[in-house]
Structure formats: C-alpha cells, structure tokens
C-alpha cells in the first residue's frame, strides 16, 4: 500500500473535500507568488543590465565585493525580520550576484570586442 492510499484511508469524506480545497487554495497562492517572483527578478535583471552597461562604458570592474557584502548583510537582516532562514536568503542572493557578475562580464567583453 502506497503513501497516497494510506493518506486516503486516514481522511474521511468530508475531510478529504476540505483538504483538497485548502490545498488548491494554498497552491494557487504559491503559483501567484512564483509569478510575482519571476516578474520581480526580470525587473531586477533589467536594472543590473543597465549597471553592467555603465560599468563597461567607464571600464569599472564587473564585480563590487564591498557592495555585495553590504547587500548580503542587508538581505540576511531582512530575512531574519521576515522569519525567513537567513542562510537560505544568503545563498539565494549569492546565486543572483553570481549571475549578475556573469552578465556584467559578458557586457564588458562584448564592449571590448566592439572597440
């Protein structure tokens, strides 16, 4: 007998309907939040692309370790205030920073080839 079959046995008919509706309600909210996150990340990357262009134009390095440290500290504090695991928040921001720096390097390399 599998997990779902045992789960079905534990739920009474009325409970099953309630649980299914509640799961759907929560999953709909999660789907909406996921969509919002994607849109927010897209907007963030539009801004960082502009930063990358500006850095390339003025021959600034693609990475700014001091700003990155400040951002990580700020995000960890926000995470703690929001009851989100600060380690997770830091990993998430590090991933984003790495991608931003990669984009900045691509922009700088492309600009250098055009010169």
Short mmCIF file of C-alpha atoms in Angstrom, two decimals:
data_model
loop_
_atom_site.label_atom_id
_atom_site.label_comp_id
_atom_site.label_asym_id
_atom_site.label_seq_id
_atom_site.Cartn_x
_atom_site.Cartn_y
_atom_site.Cartn_z
CA UNK A 1 0.00 0.00 0.00
CA UNK A 2 1.48 3.37 -1.08
CA UNK A 3 1.60 6.67 0.78
CA UNK A 4 -1.35 8.18 -1.06
CA UNK A 5 -3.51 5.12 -0.46
CA UNK A 6 -2.78 5.28 3.28
CA UNK A 7 -3.45 9.02 3.20
CA UNK A 8 -6.84 8.37 1.58
CA UNK A 9 -7.73 5.85 4.30
CA UNK A 10 -6.96 8.40 7.02
CA UNK A 11 -9.22 11.08 5.58
CA UNK A 12 -12.97 10.94 5.99
CA UNK A 13 -15.07 12.02 3.02
CA UNK A 14 -15.80 15.50 4.46
CA UNK A 15 -12.18 15.97 5.47
CA UNK A 16 -10.97 14.89 2.05
CA UNK A 17 -13.03 17.59 0.33
CA UNK A 18 -11.87 20.24 2.79
CA UNK A 19 -8.22 19.23 2.45
CA UNK A 20 -8.38 19.22 -1.36
CA UNK A 21 -9.96 22.69 -1.43
CA UNK A 22 -7.45 24.02 1.09
CA UNK A 23 -4.51 22.52 -0.82
CA UNK A 24 -5.79 24.10 -4.02
CA UNK A 25 -6.23 27.49 -2.32
CA UNK A 26 -2.69 27.39 -0.93
CA UNK A 27 -1.20 26.16 -4.21
CA UNK A 28 -2.98 28.94 -6.11
CA UNK A 29 -1.37 31.46 -3.75
CA UNK A 30 2.03 29.81 -4.25
CA UNK A 31 1.58 29.97 -8.02
CA UNK A 32 0.74 33.68 -7.81
CA UNK A 33 3.78 34.34 -5.62
CA UNK A 34 6.01 32.39 -8.02
CA UNK A 35 4.75 34.53 -10.89
CA UNK A 36 5.42 37.70 -8.88
CA UNK A 37 8.94 36.50 -8.07
CA UNK A 38 9.69 35.87 -11.74
CA UNK A 39 8.44 39.33 -12.67
CA UNK A 40 10.44 40.95 -9.87
CA UNK A 41 13.59 39.09 -10.89
CA UNK A 42 13.07 40.16 -14.50
CA UNK A 43 12.82 43.81 -13.40
CA UNK A 44 15.88 43.42 -11.18
CA UNK A 45 17.91 42.00 -14.05
CA UNK A 46 16.82 44.84 -16.33
CA UNK A 47 18.34 47.24 -13.80
CA UNK A 48 21.50 45.20 -13.36
CA UNK A 49 21.93 45.04 -17.14
CA UNK A 50 21.96 48.85 -17.16
CA UNK A 51 24.51 48.81 -14.33
CA UNK A 52 26.63 46.41 -16.39
CA UNK A 53 26.50 48.71 -19.42
CA UNK A 54 27.50 51.71 -17.31
CA UNK A 55 30.38 49.78 -15.73
CA UNK A 56 31.59 48.62 -19.13
CA UNK A 57 31.36 52.10 -20.60
CA UNK A 58 33.53 53.52 -17.81
CA UNK A 59 35.84 50.49 -17.51
CA UNK A 60 34.69 49.63 -13.99
CA UNK A 61 35.11 46.05 -12.75
CA UNK A 62 32.10 43.75 -13.22
CA UNK A 63 32.03 42.84 -9.52
CA UNK A 64 31.88 45.11 -6.48
CA UNK A 65 32.72 42.88 -3.49
CA UNK A 66 32.10 45.62 -0.92
CA UNK A 67 28.59 46.30 -2.23
CA UNK A 68 27.95 42.56 -2.40
CA UNK A 69 28.92 42.19 1.26
CA UNK A 70 26.61 45.06 2.22
CA UNK A 71 23.77 43.55 0.21
CA UNK A 72 24.22 40.13 1.81
CA UNK A 73 24.21 41.66 5.29
CA UNK A 74 21.12 43.71 4.45
CA UNK A 75 19.30 40.72 2.99
CA UNK A 76 20.17 38.49 5.94
CA UNK A 77 18.72 41.13 8.29
CA UNK A 78 15.57 41.40 6.17
CA UNK A 79 15.26 37.62 6.16
CA UNK A 80 15.55 37.43 9.93
CA UNK A 81 12.93 40.17 10.35
CA UNK A 82 10.64 38.27 7.97
CA UNK A 83 11.16 34.91 9.69
CA UNK A 84 12.97 33.53 6.64
CA UNK A 85 16.09 31.43 7.05
CA UNK A 86 18.97 33.93 6.63
CA UNK A 87 21.27 31.19 5.31
CA UNK A 88 18.76 30.47 2.55
CA UNK A 89 18.47 34.20 1.81
CA UNK A 90 22.25 34.49 1.58
CA UNK A 91 22.51 31.50 -0.78
CA UNK A 92 19.74 32.96 -2.92
CA UNK A 93 21.42 36.38 -3.14
CA UNK A 94 24.83 34.80 -3.84
CA UNK A 95 23.27 32.94 -6.75
CA UNK A 96 21.76 36.16 -8.10
CA UNK A 97 25.02 38.09 -7.61
CA UNK A 98 26.99 35.43 -9.47
CA UNK A 99 24.56 35.64 -12.38
CA UNK A 100 24.69 39.46 -12.39
CA UNK A 101 28.52 39.46 -12.40
CA UNK A 102 28.47 36.92 -15.23
CA UNK A 103 26.19 39.24 -17.22
CA UNK A 104 28.43 42.21 -16.44
CA UNK A 105 31.47 40.27 -17.67
CA UNK A 106 29.64 39.38 -20.90
CA UNK A 107 28.69 43.03 -21.43
CA UNK A 108 32.27 44.18 -20.75
CA UNK A 109 33.71 41.54 -23.11
CA UNK A 110 31.24 42.45 -25.81
CA UNK A 111 32.07 46.13 -25.44
CA UNK A 112 35.82 45.39 -25.56
CA UNK A 113 35.38 43.43 -28.82
CA UNK A 114 33.48 46.36 -30.34
CA UNK A 115 36.28 48.81 -29.53
#
